[in-house]
Tab-separated table of C-alpha atoms in Angstrom:
chain	number	residue	atom	x	y	z
A	18	UNK	CA	17.060	-182.236	-137.239
A	19	UNK	CA	16.546	-185.607	-138.972
A	20	UNK	CA	17.312	-188.395	-136.474
A	21	UNK	CA	17.527	-191.114	-139.133
A	22	UNK	CA	20.996	-192.057	-140.347
A	23	UNK	CA	21.984	-190.911	-143.792
A	24	UNK	CA	23.784	-193.467	-145.946
A	25	UNK	CA	27.096	-191.962	-144.861
A	26	UNK	CA	26.132	-192.015	-141.180
A	27	UNK	CA	24.870	-195.601	-141.421
A	28	UNK	CA	28.239	-196.606	-142.891
A	29	UNK	CA	30.040	-194.856	-140.033
A	30	UNK	CA	27.811	-196.593	-137.453
A	31	UNK	CA	28.582	-199.952	-139.063
A	32	UNK	CA	32.292	-199.166	-138.927
A	33	UNK	CA	32.044	-198.180	-135.233
A	34	UNK	CA	30.088	-201.320	-134.312
A	35	UNK	CA	32.630	-203.541	-136.045
A	36	UNK	CA	35.492	-201.854	-134.172
A	37	UNK	CA	33.716	-202.079	-130.809
A	38	UNK	CA	32.796	-205.745	-131.394
A	39	UNK	CA	36.472	-206.446	-132.011
A	40	UNK	CA	37.861	-204.407	-129.114
A	41	UNK	CA	35.252	-204.425	-126.321
A	42	UNK	CA	32.643	-206.610	-124.591
A	43	UNK	CA	28.935	-205.876	-124.706
A	44	UNK	CA	27.411	-205.162	-121.288
A	45	UNK	CA	24.481	-207.242	-120.141
A	46	UNK	CA	23.529	-205.898	-116.726
A	47	UNK	CA	24.348	-203.207	-114.183
A	48	UNK	CA	27.372	-204.948	-112.664
A	49	UNK	CA	29.120	-204.901	-116.062
A	50	UNK	CA	29.278	-201.113	-115.755
A	51	UNK	CA	30.999	-201.024	-112.366
A	52	UNK	CA	34.717	-200.092	-112.609
A	53	UNK	CA	37.409	-202.221	-110.904
A	54	UNK	CA	37.650	-201.646	-107.150
A	55	UNK	CA	41.430	-201.305	-107.322
A	56	UNK	CA	42.322	-197.701	-108.226
A	57	UNK	CA	45.571	-198.519	-110.033
A	58	UNK	CA	43.841	-201.201	-112.088
A	59	UNK	CA	40.985	-198.834	-112.907
A	60	UNK	CA	43.378	-196.105	-114.070
A	61	UNK	CA	45.491	-198.557	-116.097
A	62	UNK	CA	42.422	-199.998	-117.851
A	63	UNK	CA	41.028	-196.522	-118.549
A	64	UNK	CA	44.320	-195.238	-119.992
A	65	UNK	CA	44.726	-198.320	-122.197
A	66	UNK	CA	41.172	-197.930	-123.571
A	67	UNK	CA	41.605	-194.196	-124.180
A	68	UNK	CA	44.883	-194.764	-126.077
A	69	UNK	CA	43.244	-197.476	-128.170
A	70	UNK	CA	40.394	-195.115	-129.034
A	71	UNK	CA	42.861	-192.345	-129.923
A	72	UNK	CA	44.782	-194.651	-132.243
A	73	UNK	CA	41.546	-195.562	-134.007
A	74	UNK	CA	40.326	-191.941	-134.252
A	75	UNK	CA	37.487	-192.407	-131.737
A	76	UNK	CA	38.870	-190.211	-128.921
A	77	UNK	CA	37.610	-186.617	-128.971
A	78	UNK	CA	36.065	-187.298	-132.349
A	79	UNK	CA	35.187	-183.674	-133.152
A	80	UNK	CA	38.593	-182.250	-132.243
A	81	UNK	CA	41.126	-181.511	-135.020
A	82	UNK	CA	43.513	-184.302	-135.939
A	83	UNK	CA	46.494	-182.008	-135.360
A	84	UNK	CA	45.462	-181.940	-131.674
A	85	UNK	CA	45.100	-185.734	-131.540
A	86	UNK	CA	41.342	-185.753	-132.120
A	87	UNK	CA	39.378	-187.687	-134.698
A	88	UNK	CA	38.635	-184.824	-137.076
A	89	UNK	CA	35.019	-186.016	-137.316
A	90	UNK	CA	31.638	-184.346	-137.121
A	91	UNK	CA	29.307	-183.817	-134.189
A	92	UNK	CA	27.044	-186.506	-135.627
A	93	UNK	CA	30.002	-188.914	-135.788
A	94	UNK	CA	30.519	-188.213	-132.101
A	95	UNK	CA	26.847	-188.863	-131.302
A	96	UNK	CA	26.879	-192.137	-133.235
A	97	UNK	CA	30.031	-193.328	-131.507
A	98	UNK	CA	28.596	-192.416	-128.076
A	99	UNK	CA	25.376	-194.290	-128.818
A	100	UNK	CA	27.235	-197.417	-129.855
A	101	UNK	CA	29.900	-197.323	-127.132
A	102	UNK	CA	27.183	-197.026	-124.459
A	103	UNK	CA	26.229	-200.625	-125.250
A	104	UNK	CA	29.659	-201.931	-124.212
A	105	UNK	CA	31.359	-202.397	-120.845
A	106	UNK	CA	34.272	-200.008	-121.338
A	107	UNK	CA	36.298	-197.945	-118.834
A	108	UNK	CA	37.140	-194.248	-119.222
A	109	UNK	CA	35.110	-192.142	-116.770
A	110	UNK	CA	38.293	-190.676	-115.288
A	111	UNK	CA	38.757	-188.503	-118.396
A	112	UNK	CA	35.280	-186.965	-118.381
A	113	UNK	CA	36.288	-183.849	-116.430
A	114	UNK	CA	39.576	-183.300	-118.241
A	115	UNK	CA	38.299	-183.796	-121.764
A	116	UNK	CA	34.806	-182.506	-121.094
A	117	UNK	CA	35.690	-179.344	-119.167
A	118	UNK	CA	39.377	-178.612	-118.506
A	119	UNK	CA	40.986	-179.104	-121.905
A	120	UNK	CA	38.168	-177.269	-123.749
A	121	UNK	CA	38.863	-174.358	-121.377
A	122	UNK	CA	42.609	-174.529	-122.090
A	123	UNK	CA	41.855	-174.644	-125.817
A	124	UNK	CA	39.562	-171.606	-125.545
A	125	UNK	CA	41.638	-169.429	-123.205
A	126	UNK	CA	45.176	-170.827	-122.923
A	127	UNK	CA	48.281	-169.584	-124.741
A	128	UNK	CA	49.425	-171.584	-127.763
A	129	UNK	CA	52.252	-173.144	-125.729
A	130	UNK	CA	49.745	-174.640	-123.296
A	131	UNK	CA	47.634	-176.043	-126.127
A	132	UNK	CA	50.696	-177.579	-127.770
A	133	UNK	CA	51.842	-179.087	-124.487
A	134	UNK	CA	48.606	-180.478	-123.053
A	135	UNK	CA	45.874	-181.225	-125.592
A	136	UNK	CA	47.362	-184.265	-127.348
A	137	UNK	CA	48.521	-186.082	-124.148
A	138	UNK	CA	45.061	-185.535	-122.653
A	139	UNK	CA	43.330	-186.941	-125.713
A	140	UNK	CA	45.459	-190.104	-125.513
A	141	UNK	CA	44.773	-190.460	-121.784
A	142	UNK	CA	48.453	-190.037	-120.866
A	143	UNK	CA	47.559	-187.201	-118.464
A	144	UNK	CA	44.455	-186.728	-116.348
A	145	UNK	CA	42.950	-183.371	-115.325
A	146	UNK	CA	40.691	-182.108	-112.549
A	147	UNK	CA	38.711	-178.930	-112.007
A	148	UNK	CA	39.369	-176.922	-108.807
A	149	UNK	CA	36.346	-174.659	-108.247
A	150	UNK	CA	34.279	-175.544	-105.138
A	151	UNK	CA	35.314	-174.291	-101.703
A	152	UNK	CA	34.098	-175.036	-98.164
A	153	UNK	CA	32.769	-171.501	-97.571
A	154	UNK	CA	31.276	-171.024	-101.018
A	155	UNK	CA	29.049	-174.057	-101.551
A	156	UNK	CA	27.458	-173.753	-104.978
A	157	UNK	CA	28.341	-170.040	-105.104
A	158	UNK	CA	31.529	-170.486	-107.131
A	159	UNK	CA	32.110	-166.728	-107.325
A	160	UNK	CA	32.261	-166.583	-103.520
A	161	UNK	CA	35.633	-168.382	-103.467
A	162	UNK	CA	38.425	-167.248	-101.133
A	163	UNK	CA	41.523	-169.008	-102.482
A	164	UNK	CA	43.799	-166.089	-103.293
A	165	UNK	CA	46.549	-165.590	-105.851
A	166	UNK	CA	48.975	-162.703	-105.273
A	167	UNK	CA	51.440	-161.406	-107.856
A	168	UNK	CA	55.125	-161.754	-106.926
A	169	UNK	CA	57.426	-160.742	-109.775
A	170	UNK	CA	56.687	-163.010	-112.751
A	171	UNK	CA	54.965	-165.543	-110.498
A	172	UNK	CA	51.693	-165.817	-108.637
A	173	UNK	CA	51.615	-167.184	-105.081
A	174	UNK	CA	48.472	-169.153	-104.259
A	175	UNK	CA	47.057	-170.033	-100.835
A	176	UNK	CA	43.691	-171.541	-99.962
A	177	UNK	CA	41.528	-174.647	-100.090
A	178	UNK	CA	39.199	-176.386	-102.521
A	179	UNK	CA	36.771	-179.224	-101.780
A	180	UNK	CA	34.753	-181.900	-103.618
A	181	UNK	CA	37.462	-182.070	-106.280
A	182	UNK	CA	36.778	-185.266	-108.208
A	183	UNK	CA	39.840	-187.353	-109.033
A	184	UNK	CA	42.375	-184.907	-107.541
A	185	UNK	CA	44.187	-187.835	-105.888
A	186	UNK	CA	45.204	-189.318	-109.251
A	187	UNK	CA	45.208	-186.276	-111.542
A	188	UNK	CA	48.325	-184.797	-113.133
A	189	UNK	CA	47.042	-181.268	-113.788
A	190	UNK	CA	44.116	-179.070	-112.877
A	191	UNK	CA	42.469	-175.761	-113.713
A	192	UNK	CA	42.233	-173.499	-110.666
A	193	UNK	CA	39.982	-170.484	-110.117
A	194	UNK	CA	41.428	-167.909	-107.673
A	195	UNK	CA	40.672	-164.481	-106.260
A	196	UNK	CA	43.223	-161.920	-107.422
A	197	UNK	CA	41.391	-158.714	-106.446
A	198	UNK	CA	39.161	-158.592	-103.317
A	199	UNK	CA	38.433	-154.881	-103.831
A	200	UNK	CA	35.911	-155.411	-106.644
A	201	UNK	CA	32.570	-157.315	-106.727
A	202	UNK	CA	33.010	-161.052	-106.391
A	203	UNK	CA	32.537	-161.938	-110.071
A	204	UNK	CA	35.134	-159.382	-111.255
A	205	UNK	CA	38.207	-160.188	-109.142
A	206	UNK	CA	38.841	-163.751	-110.284
A	207	UNK	CA	41.643	-165.268	-112.392
A	208	UNK	CA	42.099	-168.809	-113.713
A	209	UNK	CA	45.352	-170.812	-113.923
A	210	UNK	CA	46.397	-174.322	-114.857
A	211	UNK	CA	48.513	-176.022	-112.189
A	212	UNK	CA	50.659	-179.109	-111.670
A	213	UNK	CA	48.813	-181.341	-109.181
A	214	UNK	CA	52.096	-183.077	-108.255
A	215	UNK	CA	53.672	-179.835	-106.975
A	216	UNK	CA	54.748	-180.272	-103.303
A	217	UNK	CA	52.746	-177.150	-102.421
A	218	UNK	CA	49.544	-178.985	-103.372
A	219	UNK	CA	48.151	-181.337	-100.707
A	220	UNK	CA	45.301	-183.701	-101.599
A	221	UNK	CA	43.174	-185.383	-98.921
A	222	UNK	CA	40.571	-187.905	-100.191
A	223	UNK	CA	37.101	-187.724	-98.619
A	224	UNK	CA	35.700	-191.084	-97.554
A	225	UNK	CA	32.182	-191.569	-98.958
A	226	UNK	CA	29.302	-193.652	-97.594
A	227	UNK	CA	29.647	-195.920	-100.644
A	228	UNK	CA	33.098	-196.955	-99.379
A	229	UNK	CA	34.866	-195.110	-102.186
A	230	UNK	CA	36.884	-191.894	-102.001
A	231	UNK	CA	36.415	-190.174	-105.354
A	232	UNK	CA	36.224	-186.597	-104.053
A	233	UNK	CA	38.950	-184.662	-102.282
A	234	UNK	CA	39.944	-181.675	-100.236
A	235	UNK	CA	42.868	-179.839	-101.858
A	236	UNK	CA	45.092	-177.379	-99.994
A	237	UNK	CA	47.523	-174.833	-101.502
A	238	UNK	CA	50.349	-173.493	-99.352
A	239	UNK	CA	52.463	-170.851	-101.096
A	240	UNK	CA	51.989	-172.582	-104.442
A	241	UNK	CA	53.994	-170.635	-107.046
A	242	UNK	CA	52.778	-170.610	-110.641
A	243	UNK	CA	54.157	-168.732	-113.628
A	244	UNK	CA	52.112	-165.960	-115.200
A	245	UNK	CA	52.297	-168.026	-118.387
A	246	UNK	CA	50.024	-170.545	-116.619
A	247	UNK	CA	47.199	-168.020	-116.607
A	248	UNK	CA	44.061	-168.812	-118.645
A	249	UNK	CA	42.520	-165.584	-119.901
A	250	UNK	CA	43.211	-162.075	-118.637
A	251	UNK	CA	43.761	-161.117	-114.999
A	252	UNK	CA	40.309	-160.481	-113.514
A	253	UNK	CA	38.506	-162.321	-116.315
A	254	UNK	CA	38.349	-165.606	-114.399
A	255	UNK	CA	34.557	-165.634	-114.169
A	256	UNK	CA	34.274	-165.350	-117.941
A	257	UNK	CA	36.748	-168.244	-118.302
A	258	UNK	CA	34.913	-170.238	-115.629
A	259	UNK	CA	31.632	-169.918	-117.532
A	260	UNK	CA	33.256	-171.780	-120.429
A	261	UNK	CA	34.107	-174.582	-118.015
A	262	UNK	CA	30.715	-174.534	-116.271
A	263	UNK	CA	28.719	-174.683	-119.493
A	264	UNK	CA	30.790	-177.641	-120.653
A	265	UNK	CA	30.506	-179.188	-117.179
A	266	UNK	CA	26.723	-179.170	-117.199
A	267	UNK	CA	26.744	-180.625	-120.687
A	268	UNK	CA	29.145	-183.395	-119.609
A	269	UNK	CA	27.504	-184.155	-116.258
A	270	UNK	CA	24.059	-184.087	-117.845
A	271	UNK	CA	25.055	-186.852	-120.209
A	272	UNK	CA	25.609	-190.505	-119.432
A	273	UNK	CA	27.625	-191.235	-116.282
A	274	UNK	CA	27.949	-194.904	-117.194
A	275	UNK	CA	25.179	-195.798	-114.739
A	276	UNK	CA	22.491	-198.432	-115.145
A	277	UNK	CA	19.643	-197.199	-117.345
A	278	UNK	CA	16.429	-198.647	-118.712
A	279	UNK	CA	18.106	-201.408	-120.753
A	280	UNK	CA	19.844	-202.751	-117.660
A	281	UNK	CA	16.672	-202.364	-115.577
A	282	UNK	CA	14.614	-204.290	-118.159
A	283	UNK	CA	17.208	-207.074	-118.025
A	284	UNK	CA	16.967	-207.118	-114.229
A	285	UNK	CA	13.163	-207.178	-114.328
A	286	UNK	CA	13.201	-210.115	-116.723
A	287	UNK	CA	15.490	-212.088	-114.431
A	288	UNK	CA	13.892	-211.195	-111.081
A	289	UNK	CA	10.713	-212.839	-109.792
A	290	UNK	CA	7.818	-211.200	-107.953
A	291	UNK	CA	5.320	-213.698	-106.494
A	292	UNK	CA	6.598	-216.456	-108.744
A	293	UNK	CA	6.637	-214.650	-112.053
A	294	UNK	CA	9.144	-212.322	-113.783
A	295	UNK	CA	8.940	-208.759	-112.465
A	296	UNK	CA	8.711	-207.448	-116.043
A	297	UNK	CA	5.124	-208.834	-116.235
A	298	UNK	CA	3.906	-206.616	-113.397
A	299	UNK	CA	2.109	-203.484	-114.508
A	300	UNK	CA	3.666	-201.360	-111.752
A	301	UNK	CA	7.185	-202.356	-112.818
A	302	UNK	CA	6.464	-201.738	-116.479
A	303	UNK	CA	4.955	-198.341	-115.665
A	304	UNK	CA	8.069	-197.213	-113.771
A	305	UNK	CA	10.384	-198.439	-116.532
A	306	UNK	CA	8.218	-196.667	-119.113
A	307	UNK	CA	8.510	-193.392	-117.160
A	308	UNK	CA	12.313	-193.611	-117.128
A	309	UNK	CA	12.404	-194.616	-120.787
A	310	UNK	CA	10.466	-191.453	-121.657
A	311	UNK	CA	12.879	-189.384	-119.546
A	312	UNK	CA	15.841	-191.060	-121.251
A	313	UNK	CA	14.440	-190.208	-124.665
A	314	UNK	CA	13.845	-186.616	-123.581
A	315	UNK	CA	17.439	-186.382	-122.368
A	316	UNK	CA	18.719	-187.866	-125.605
A	317	UNK	CA	16.875	-185.402	-127.800
A	318	UNK	CA	17.728	-182.462	-125.536
A	319	UNK	CA	21.348	-183.482	-125.878
A	320	UNK	CA	20.950	-183.670	-129.664
A	321	UNK	CA	19.630	-180.101	-129.569
A	322	UNK	CA	22.732	-178.982	-127.679
A	323	UNK	CA	24.997	-180.918	-130.025
A	324	UNK	CA	23.280	-179.254	-132.970
A	325	UNK	CA	24.256	-175.899	-131.481
A	326	UNK	CA	27.814	-177.148	-130.987
A	327	UNK	CA	27.970	-178.298	-134.599
A	328	UNK	CA	27.271	-174.671	-135.573
A	329	UNK	CA	30.207	-173.458	-133.489
A	330	UNK	CA	28.068	-172.192	-130.612
A	331	UNK	CA	29.001	-172.587	-126.896
A	332	UNK	CA	26.656	-174.825	-124.835
A	333	UNK	CA	24.068	-172.585	-123.226
A	334	UNK	CA	22.252	-172.579	-119.864
A	335	UNK	CA	19.644	-174.977	-121.234
A	336	UNK	CA	22.187	-177.771	-120.618
A	337	UNK	CA	21.261	-177.423	-116.938
A	338	UNK	CA	17.894	-179.059	-117.682
A	339	UNK	CA	19.574	-182.339	-118.645
A	340	UNK	CA	21.659	-182.382	-115.484
A	341	UNK	CA	18.621	-181.820	-113.251
A	342	UNK	CA	16.675	-184.669	-114.875
A	343	UNK	CA	19.574	-187.101	-115.342
A	344	UNK	CA	20.856	-186.991	-111.749
A	345	UNK	CA	17.402	-187.555	-110.196
A	346	UNK	CA	16.628	-190.319	-112.692
A	347	UNK	CA	19.930	-191.993	-111.828
A	348	UNK	CA	19.049	-191.935	-108.129
A	349	UNK	CA	15.431	-193.089	-108.525
A	350	UNK	CA	16.331	-195.873	-110.962
A	351	UNK	CA	19.065	-197.108	-108.602
A	352	UNK	CA	16.609	-197.181	-105.713
A	353	UNK	CA	14.028	-199.124	-107.751
A	354	UNK	CA	16.610	-201.630	-109.002
A	355	UNK	CA	17.691	-202.196	-105.430
A	356	UNK	CA	14.086	-202.734	-104.274
A	357	UNK	CA	13.421	-205.215	-107.084
A	358	UNK	CA	16.104	-207.497	-105.696
A	359	UNK	CA	14.730	-207.359	-102.132
A	360	UNK	CA	17.532	-208.015	-99.630
A	361	UNK	CA	19.782	-209.219	-102.463
A	362	UNK	CA	19.967	-205.652	-103.695
A	363	UNK	CA	22.446	-204.663	-101.004
A	364	UNK	CA	24.636	-207.798	-101.125
A	365	UNK	CA	27.868	-207.829	-103.138
A	366	UNK	CA	28.394	-211.602	-103.079
A	367	UNK	CA	27.960	-212.836	-106.669
A	368	UNK	CA	26.744	-216.267	-105.459
A	369	UNK	CA	23.808	-214.668	-103.646
A	370	UNK	CA	23.193	-211.500	-105.664
A	371	UNK	CA	24.058	-211.605	-109.414
A	372	UNK	CA	24.061	-207.803	-109.657
A	373	UNK	CA	26.650	-207.574	-106.839
A	374	UNK	CA	25.136	-204.478	-105.245
A	375	UNK	CA	25.499	-202.396	-108.425
A	376	UNK	CA	22.141	-200.625	-107.945
A	377	UNK	CA	22.983	-199.842	-104.328
A	378	UNK	CA	26.209	-198.173	-105.418
A	379	UNK	CA	24.304	-196.213	-108.054
A	380	UNK	CA	21.692	-195.055	-105.539
A	381	UNK	CA	24.359	-193.943	-103.077
A	382	UNK	CA	26.584	-192.378	-105.726
A	383	UNK	CA	23.713	-190.433	-107.301
A	384	UNK	CA	23.555	-188.160	-104.254
A	385	UNK	CA	26.944	-186.779	-105.325
A	386	UNK	CA	25.791	-186.222	-108.909
A	387	UNK	CA	22.888	-184.125	-107.632
A	388	UNK	CA	25.519	-181.781	-106.143
A	389	UNK	CA	28.312	-182.041	-108.739
A	390	UNK	CA	28.258	-179.292	-111.354
A	391	UNK	CA	25.762	-177.276	-109.295
A	392	UNK	CA	23.017	-178.478	-106.962
A	393	UNK	CA	19.480	-179.054	-108.192
A	394	UNK	CA	18.468	-175.734	-106.597
A	395	UNK	CA	21.231	-173.744	-108.325
A	396	UNK	CA	20.433	-175.298	-111.687
A	397	UNK	CA	16.708	-174.628	-111.293
A	398	UNK	CA	17.590	-170.982	-110.650
A	399	UNK	CA	19.673	-170.940	-113.839
A	400	UNK	CA	16.827	-172.422	-115.853
A	401	UNK	CA	14.316	-170.011	-114.302
A	402	UNK	CA	16.410	-166.890	-114.826
A	403	UNK	CA	18.461	-167.573	-117.951
A	404	UNK	CA	16.224	-169.920	-119.936
A	405	UNK	CA	12.712	-168.863	-118.902
A	406	UNK	CA	13.605	-165.222	-118.226
A	407	UNK	CA	11.993	-165.096	-114.765
A	408	UNK	CA	13.057	-162.436	-112.195
A	409	UNK	CA	16.354	-163.038	-110.398
A	410	UNK	CA	16.722	-164.047	-106.757
A	411	UNK	CA	17.710	-161.202	-104.421
A	412	UNK	CA	21.545	-161.021	-104.267
A	413	UNK	CA	22.590	-158.481	-101.664
A	414	UNK	CA	26.331	-158.993	-102.291
A	415	UNK	CA	26.246	-158.810	-106.087
A	416	UNK	CA	27.630	-155.277	-106.487
A	417	UNK	CA	29.599	-155.013	-103.231
A	418	UNK	CA	33.405	-155.281	-103.231
A	419	UNK	CA	34.190	-158.854	-102.144
A	420	UNK	CA	36.064	-157.714	-99.031
A	421	UNK	CA	32.996	-155.729	-97.885
A	422	UNK	CA	30.397	-158.456	-98.526
A	423	UNK	CA	28.922	-160.138	-95.398
A	424	UNK	CA	30.474	-163.550	-94.682
A	425	UNK	CA	29.821	-166.327	-92.213
A	426	UNK	CA	32.337	-167.101	-89.491
């Protein structure tokens, strides 16, 4: 793959830069990345930016225009992402919907569902969440217990999900359920899309140590969904879920809008250590250099995945590598940025601390990213088994019917 722009790509990059200069503000430091504290304001700003991008053809650039996308190439998408990352723009609330849920609907949903949901999602009119994790399952998604039982033309769903990002403001979600407990755990699953505003869906935000409440518990009590809301065949839910999970690791492994080396270099230039800018200290430069190398590795690994996508291939298990590296880098870089500011690193008062505690929030928030989309341990297993071809862990319940597998109390 040639990483230099062709004449056509250079023209597209120039066009993107001109549009971003006109419609957004360049970010200068970590605090420029932080979203508004007020949830309604954050959602309103994100929706307005997404609609503006859609109107200009920069939302879901590789998706067909008839679905509301930009009709562009994978390289167009890469170029836009590179340029947009330099600006303080909102939009993280759509990452799960557009990165995981809608691609799953497009791959497995009936035509009516595609017609109904894809375009509004692209414009940011509707927000989606992914309902996979459960309290008893941890990172073992296939161990889920939320059950869906057939009743005439409907399914009746009861159970609980947890760690569902954005469920408290989402309009729709994709839900993985158990429809047959008499077969091994990976074979008795079925996926549906659901209306998150249904009265049978109860969302309880989980208060985080950062002060935010981005994750939720979600309870289903006799939730009725039509069979037409099914994604894929009955019992094929694990196959459908893999489409979501592969896209999830690709999305989570990319930029989360956190401070990176550019922001850290800016901080080091404007922070003193023993009377001189921190950037002049060899130890500081060495740490920044390490993260710069990691960032470049992530970028080129992502290019490799995007190359596969451009050939019509589904993201593979190698996407897990990016997520493992990116989440730890996010946490370590946040910790270092906080240390550089001494006590000012944990203060949110702009008069005392110009960064307003942005690195502290990143350090705290990174703990969640190391769990989201699969813990570090689960992803290392995936890399070991499915990328490197090493022997599998012992799984005593793999071939047992789910209702006969040993379970905790």
